[in-house]
Amino acid sequence: MANSMSLLIFLSLLAFFPFCFCSKKVGGFLYPQFYDQSCPRAQEIVNCVVAKAVAREPRMAASLLRLHFHDCFVKGCDASLLLDSSGTIASEKRSNPNRDSARGFEVIDEIKSALEKECPLTVSCADILALAARDSTVLTGGPSWEVPLGRRDSLGASLSGSNNNIPAPNNTFQTILSKFELQGLDIVDLVALSGSHTIGNARCTSFRQRLYNQTGNGKADFTLDQYYAAQLRTGCPTSGGDQNLFFLDFVSPINFDNSYFKNLLAYKGLLNSDQVLLTMNQESAELVKQYAENQDLFFEQFFKSMVKMGNISPLTGSRGEIRKNCRKINT
């Protein structure tokens, strides 16, 4: 009887332990406690540097959030975006979505330098990007979440992938959705993650077409509020001023909230890729309305989608490396 009871307990434990082990992990090999033993202050250090950077320049929060997004959509979340051109590497920084646009690299460098002093060759640049994106969201008033960690850094980059995989401001709704689906993301993720445009800026060149010649007929986009369009034209002429900056969310440009979705309902989305969420698909339009009415609902889905995006093809185990310098592979 005692032997039978022992066997029963043993089998029960076998069934239970895998569950406990897996429940700790989020997204396969990634889990929030990854650096608890190897670098206990890792998240504290990242948060400290990001907080100082955002305090100096509020726009930096959106820039850091965008780096994570642009990294994950090319070869997965592996910090390939951070690599400079050298030898056989053609940097993704030279791609159309990133050239003269992607920024915040010096903040990532500062974080990496601090982490290398604390725990050398331990915290990956890919994880730094994920943590900086979360902290940037929180610092501007958005939701917080536990970031699954354990990514490793790539040994290469993909300039063509950066040019082809990252949604562009003038893409059609279906093209944008297809690019999300290619990464394993769905329409809910698309709308929720687009809500990150509640902070940050866009250049005149990113939306000029909407102001003057949206469909090739010499007229403005009819889905853009005419008074808002007139305001935009004062700083975005038909030629010149390509780098002039405009708030993506003119209502609360440095606060992470749901004003972005309210702007879409008023036909005051800055980019074509923003406004089509309301005008070109019934399911996405319904999500826009829900998030405009309920900020908590938007926040909840945003962090779920951020975790999901952060789990796109991570390098784990012995794949890739932990870079000493985020801009170049180890030699």
Coordinates of C-alpha atoms in Angstrom, one line a residue:
M1 CA 0.0 0.0 0.0
A2 CA 2.9 2.4 0.9
N3 CA 4.7 1.6 -2.3
S4 CA 1.5 2.3 -4.3
M5 CA 1.0 5.6 -2.5
S6 CA 4.6 6.6 -3.2
L7 CA 4.3 5.7 -6.8
L8 CA 1.1 7.8 -7.0
I9 CA 2.8 10.8 -5.4
F10 CA 5.8 10.4 -7.8
L11 CA 3.6 10.4 -10.9
S12 CA 1.6 13.3 -9.6
L13 CA 4.8 15.3 -9.1
L14 CA 6.0 14.4 -12.6
A15 CA 2.8 15.8 -14.0
F16 CA 3.0 18.9 -11.8
F17 CA 6.6 19.9 -12.3
P18 CA 6.5 20.5 -16.1
F19 CA 3.4 22.7 -15.5
C20 CA 5.2 24.8 -12.8
F21 CA 8.3 25.1 -15.0
C22 CA 6.4 26.2 -18.1
S23 CA 4.1 28.6 -16.2
K24 CA 7.1 30.7 -15.3
K25 CA 8.1 31.1 -18.9
V26 CA 6.4 33.4 -21.4
G27 CA 6.9 32.7 -25.1
G28 CA 9.0 29.6 -25.0
F29 CA 12.6 30.3 -23.8
L30 CA 11.8 33.8 -22.7
Y31 CA 10.8 34.7 -19.2
P32 CA 10.8 37.8 -17.0
Q33 CA 13.2 36.4 -14.4
F34 CA 16.0 35.5 -16.9
Y35 CA 18.5 37.9 -15.3
D36 CA 17.5 37.6 -11.7
Q37 CA 20.7 35.6 -10.8
S38 CA 23.1 36.7 -13.5
C39 CA 22.4 40.5 -13.5
P40 CA 19.8 41.4 -10.7
R41 CA 20.0 45.1 -11.4
A42 CA 19.6 44.8 -15.2
Q43 CA 16.0 46.2 -15.3
E44 CA 16.8 48.9 -12.8
I45 CA 19.7 50.1 -14.9
V46 CA 17.7 50.2 -18.1
N47 CA 14.9 52.1 -16.5
C48 CA 17.3 54.6 -14.9
V49 CA 19.0 55.5 -18.3
V50 CA 15.7 55.6 -20.2
A51 CA 14.1 57.8 -17.5
K52 CA 16.9 60.3 -17.8
A53 CA 16.8 60.3 -21.6
V54 CA 13.0 60.9 -21.7
A55 CA 13.3 63.6 -19.1
R56 CA 15.9 65.4 -21.3
E57 CA 13.8 64.9 -24.4
P58 CA 10.2 63.6 -24.2
R59 CA 10.2 62.6 -27.8
M60 CA 12.8 59.9 -27.0
A61 CA 10.1 57.6 -25.5
A62 CA 8.5 57.2 -28.9
S63 CA 11.9 56.8 -30.6
L64 CA 12.9 53.9 -28.3
L65 CA 9.5 52.2 -28.7
R66 CA 9.9 52.5 -32.4
L67 CA 13.3 50.9 -32.4
H68 CA 11.9 47.7 -30.8
F69 CA 9.1 47.6 -33.4
H70 CA 11.5 48.1 -36.3
D71 CA 13.9 45.5 -34.9
C72 CA 11.3 42.8 -34.4
F73 CA 9.8 43.1 -37.9
V74 CA 13.1 42.2 -39.5
K75 CA 14.6 38.8 -38.7
G76 CA 12.8 38.8 -35.3
C77 CA 13.7 40.6 -32.1
D78 CA 17.4 40.1 -32.3
A79 CA 18.9 43.7 -32.3
S80 CA 19.9 43.4 -35.9
L81 CA 18.7 47.0 -36.3
L82 CA 21.5 48.3 -34.0
L83 CA 24.4 47.0 -36.2
D84 CA 26.4 49.5 -38.1
S85 CA 27.6 48.6 -41.6
S86 CA 30.9 46.8 -41.6
G87 CA 32.5 44.0 -43.6
T88 CA 29.6 41.9 -44.9
I89 CA 27.0 43.7 -42.9
A90 CA 24.7 46.2 -44.6
S91 CA 23.1 48.1 -41.8
E92 CA 19.3 48.2 -41.5
K93 CA 19.8 51.8 -40.4
R94 CA 20.2 52.6 -44.2
S95 CA 16.8 51.3 -45.1
N96 CA 13.9 53.6 -46.2
P97 CA 12.0 53.1 -43.0
N98 CA 15.0 53.9 -40.9
R99 CA 17.2 56.4 -42.8
D100 CA 17.0 59.9 -41.3
S101 CA 14.3 58.6 -39.1
A102 CA 15.3 55.9 -36.6
R103 CA 16.9 57.4 -33.5
G104 CA 17.8 56.7 -29.9
F105 CA 20.8 54.6 -30.7
E106 CA 23.0 56.7 -28.3
V107 CA 20.5 55.9 -25.4
I108 CA 20.9 52.1 -26.2
D109 CA 24.7 52.6 -26.2
E110 CA 24.5 54.3 -22.8
I111 CA 22.4 51.5 -21.4
K112 CA 24.7 48.8 -22.8
S113 CA 27.8 50.6 -21.4
A114 CA 26.2 50.7 -17.9
L115 CA 25.2 47.0 -18.1
E116 CA 28.7 45.9 -19.2
K117 CA 30.2 47.6 -16.1
E118 CA 27.6 45.8 -13.9
C119 CA 27.6 42.4 -15.5
P120 CA 29.8 42.0 -18.6
L121 CA 28.6 40.0 -21.6
T122 CA 25.3 39.1 -19.9
V123 CA 22.4 41.3 -21.0
S124 CA 21.6 41.2 -24.7
C125 CA 21.0 44.3 -26.8
A126 CA 17.8 42.7 -28.0
D127 CA 16.5 42.5 -24.4
I128 CA 17.6 46.1 -23.9
L129 CA 15.4 47.2 -26.7
A130 CA 12.4 45.3 -25.3
L131 CA 12.9 46.7 -21.8
A132 CA 13.5 50.3 -23.1
A133 CA 10.2 50.0 -25.1
R134 CA 8.3 49.0 -22.0
D135 CA 9.9 51.7 -19.8
S136 CA 9.2 54.4 -22.4
T137 CA 5.6 53.4 -22.5
V138 CA 5.3 53.6 -18.7
L139 CA 7.2 56.8 -18.4
T140 CA 4.7 58.6 -20.7
G141 CA 1.7 57.3 -18.8
G142 CA 1.0 54.0 -20.5
P143 CA 0.6 50.5 -19.2
S144 CA 3.3 48.4 -17.6
W145 CA 4.0 44.7 -18.1
E146 CA 6.5 42.0 -17.3
V147 CA 8.9 41.7 -20.2
P148 CA 9.9 38.2 -21.2
L149 CA 13.7 38.1 -21.4
G150 CA 16.4 35.8 -22.7
R151 CA 16.9 37.0 -26.3
R152 CA 20.3 36.8 -27.8
D153 CA 21.8 39.1 -30.4
S154 CA 22.1 38.4 -34.1
L155 CA 25.3 38.0 -36.1
G156 CA 24.0 39.9 -39.1
A157 CA 21.4 42.3 -40.4
S158 CA 18.9 42.4 -43.3
L159 CA 18.7 45.6 -45.3
S160 CA 16.3 44.1 -47.7
G161 CA 14.1 42.8 -44.9
S162 CA 14.0 46.2 -43.4
N163 CA 12.9 47.7 -46.7
N164 CA 10.3 45.1 -47.3
N165 CA 8.8 44.0 -44.0
I166 CA 8.3 47.2 -42.0
P167 CA 4.9 48.8 -42.8
A168 CA 5.2 52.2 -44.6
P169 CA 3.0 55.3 -43.9
N170 CA 1.5 55.1 -47.4
N171 CA 0.8 51.4 -47.5
T172 CA -2.8 50.2 -48.1
F173 CA -4.6 48.6 -45.2
Q174 CA -4.3 45.1 -46.7
T175 CA -0.5 45.5 -47.2
I176 CA -0.1 46.6 -43.6
L177 CA -2.1 43.7 -42.3
S178 CA -0.2 41.3 -44.5
K179 CA 3.1 42.5 -43.1
F180 CA 1.7 42.0 -39.6
E181 CA 0.4 38.5 -40.4
L182 CA 3.8 37.6 -41.8
Q183 CA 5.2 38.1 -38.3
G184 CA 2.4 36.0 -36.7
L185 CA 0.4 39.1 -35.6
D186 CA -3.2 39.6 -36.3
I187 CA -5.6 42.5 -36.9
V188 CA -6.1 43.1 -33.1
D189 CA -2.4 43.4 -32.7
L190 CA -2.2 45.8 -35.7
V191 CA -4.8 48.2 -34.2
A192 CA -3.4 48.0 -30.6
L193 CA 0.2 48.5 -31.6
S194 CA -0.7 51.3 -33.9
G195 CA -1.9 53.0 -30.8
S196 CA 1.7 53.7 -29.9
H197 CA 1.3 56.6 -32.3
T198 CA -0.2 58.4 -29.4
I199 CA 3.3 59.6 -28.8
G200 CA 6.0 60.8 -31.1
N201 CA 6.4 62.6 -34.4
A202 CA 6.3 62.1 -38.1
R203 CA 8.1 63.9 -40.9
C204 CA 6.4 65.9 -43.5
T205 CA 7.6 63.6 -46.2
S206 CA 5.7 60.7 -44.5
F207 CA 2.3 62.3 -45.2
R208 CA 2.7 65.0 -47.8
Q209 CA 0.9 63.0 -50.4
R210 CA -2.3 63.1 -48.2
L211 CA -2.3 66.9 -48.3
Y212 CA -1.9 67.4 -52.0
N213 CA -2.2 64.4 -54.2
Q214 CA -3.5 61.3 -52.4
T215 CA -4.9 59.5 -55.5
G216 CA -3.1 61.2 -58.3
N217 CA -5.9 63.7 -59.0
G218 CA -4.1 66.7 -57.4
K219 CA -6.5 66.7 -54.4
A220 CA -6.1 66.0 -50.7
D221 CA -7.2 62.8 -49.1
F222 CA -10.9 63.1 -48.5
T223 CA -10.6 61.0 -45.3
L224 CA -8.5 63.8 -43.8
D225 CA -10.4 66.6 -41.9
Q226 CA -10.1 69.6 -44.2
Y227 CA -9.3 72.1 -41.4
Y228 CA -6.7 69.8 -39.9
A229 CA -5.2 69.4 -43.4
A230 CA -5.0 73.2 -43.8
Q231 CA -3.1 73.5 -40.6
L232 CA -0.7 70.8 -41.7
R233 CA 0.0 72.5 -45.0
T234 CA 1.4 75.6 -43.3
G235 CA 4.4 73.5 -42.2
C236 CA 4.4 70.9 -44.9
P237 CA 4.6 72.5 -48.3
T238 CA 4.4 70.8 -51.7
S239 CA 8.2 70.8 -51.9
G240 CA 10.9 71.3 -49.3
G241 CA 10.5 70.9 -45.6
D242 CA 10.8 67.1 -45.8
Q243 CA 12.2 66.8 -42.3
N244 CA 9.7 69.1 -40.6
L245 CA 8.2 67.3 -37.7
F246 CA 4.5 67.0 -36.7
F247 CA 2.9 65.3 -33.7
L248 CA 1.3 62.0 -34.5
D249 CA -1.3 62.8 -31.8
F250 CA -1.7 66.6 -31.7
V251 CA -4.1 66.4 -28.7
S252 CA -1.6 64.8 -26.1
P253 CA 1.6 64.3 -28.0
I254 CA 3.8 63.3 -25.1
N255 CA 1.2 61.3 -23.1
F256 CA 0.5 57.7 -23.8
D257 CA -3.3 57.5 -23.8
N258 CA -6.1 56.7 -26.2
S259 CA -6.4 60.2 -27.9
Y260 CA -4.9 58.6 -31.0
F261 CA -8.0 56.6 -31.5
K262 CA -10.3 59.6 -30.8
N263 CA -8.4 61.5 -33.4
L264 CA -9.0 58.8 -36.0
L265 CA -12.8 59.0 -35.3
A266 CA -12.5 62.7 -36.0
Y267 CA -10.6 62.0 -39.3
K268 CA -7.5 63.6 -37.9
G269 CA -5.1 60.7 -38.1
L270 CA -1.8 62.1 -39.4
L271 CA -0.5 59.2 -41.5
N272 CA -2.5 57.3 -44.1
S273 CA -1.5 54.1 -42.3
D274 CA -3.3 55.5 -39.2
Q275 CA -6.5 56.6 -40.8
V276 CA -7.1 53.4 -42.9
L277 CA -7.7 51.6 -39.6
L278 CA -11.0 53.4 -39.5
T279 CA -11.9 53.7 -43.1
M280 CA -10.8 50.5 -44.9
N281 CA -11.8 47.6 -42.7
Q282 CA -14.9 47.0 -40.6
E283 CA -13.2 44.9 -37.9
S284 CA -10.4 47.3 -37.4
A285 CA -12.8 50.3 -37.3
E286 CA -14.7 48.6 -34.5
L287 CA -11.5 48.1 -32.5
V288 CA -10.7 51.8 -33.1
K289 CA -14.1 52.8 -31.6
Q290 CA -13.7 50.4 -28.7
Y291 CA -10.2 51.8 -27.8
A292 CA -11.4 55.4 -28.2
E293 CA -14.2 54.7 -25.7
N294 CA -12.2 52.6 -23.2
Q295 CA -8.6 53.4 -22.5
D296 CA -8.2 50.5 -20.1
L297 CA -9.2 48.1 -22.8
F298 CA -6.6 49.6 -25.2
F299 CA -3.9 49.5 -22.5
E300 CA -4.6 45.8 -21.7
Q301 CA -4.5 44.8 -25.4
F302 CA -1.4 47.0 -26.1
F303 CA 0.8 45.2 -23.5
K304 CA -0.5 41.8 -24.7
S305 CA 0.4 42.7 -28.2
M306 CA 3.8 44.0 -27.2
V307 CA 4.7 40.8 -25.5
K308 CA 3.5 38.9 -28.5
M309 CA 5.6 41.1 -30.9
G310 CA 8.6 40.7 -28.6
N311 CA 8.4 37.0 -29.1
I312 CA 8.9 37.1 -32.8
S313 CA 11.7 34.6 -33.7
P314 CA 14.0 35.3 -30.8
L315 CA 17.5 33.8 -30.8
T316 CA 17.9 31.7 -27.6
G317 CA 20.2 29.1 -26.2
S318 CA 23.4 29.0 -28.2
R319 CA 22.2 30.8 -31.2
G320 CA 23.5 34.3 -31.8
E321 CA 25.6 36.0 -29.1
I322 CA 25.6 38.6 -26.4
R323 CA 27.3 41.6 -27.9
K324 CA 29.7 43.7 -25.9
N325 CA 28.9 46.7 -28.2
C326 CA 25.4 46.8 -29.7
R327 CA 26.6 48.4 -32.9
K328 CA 28.9 45.6 -33.9
I329 CA 29.3 41.8 -33.5
N330 CA 31.9 40.5 -31.2
T331 CA 35.3 39.7 -32.9

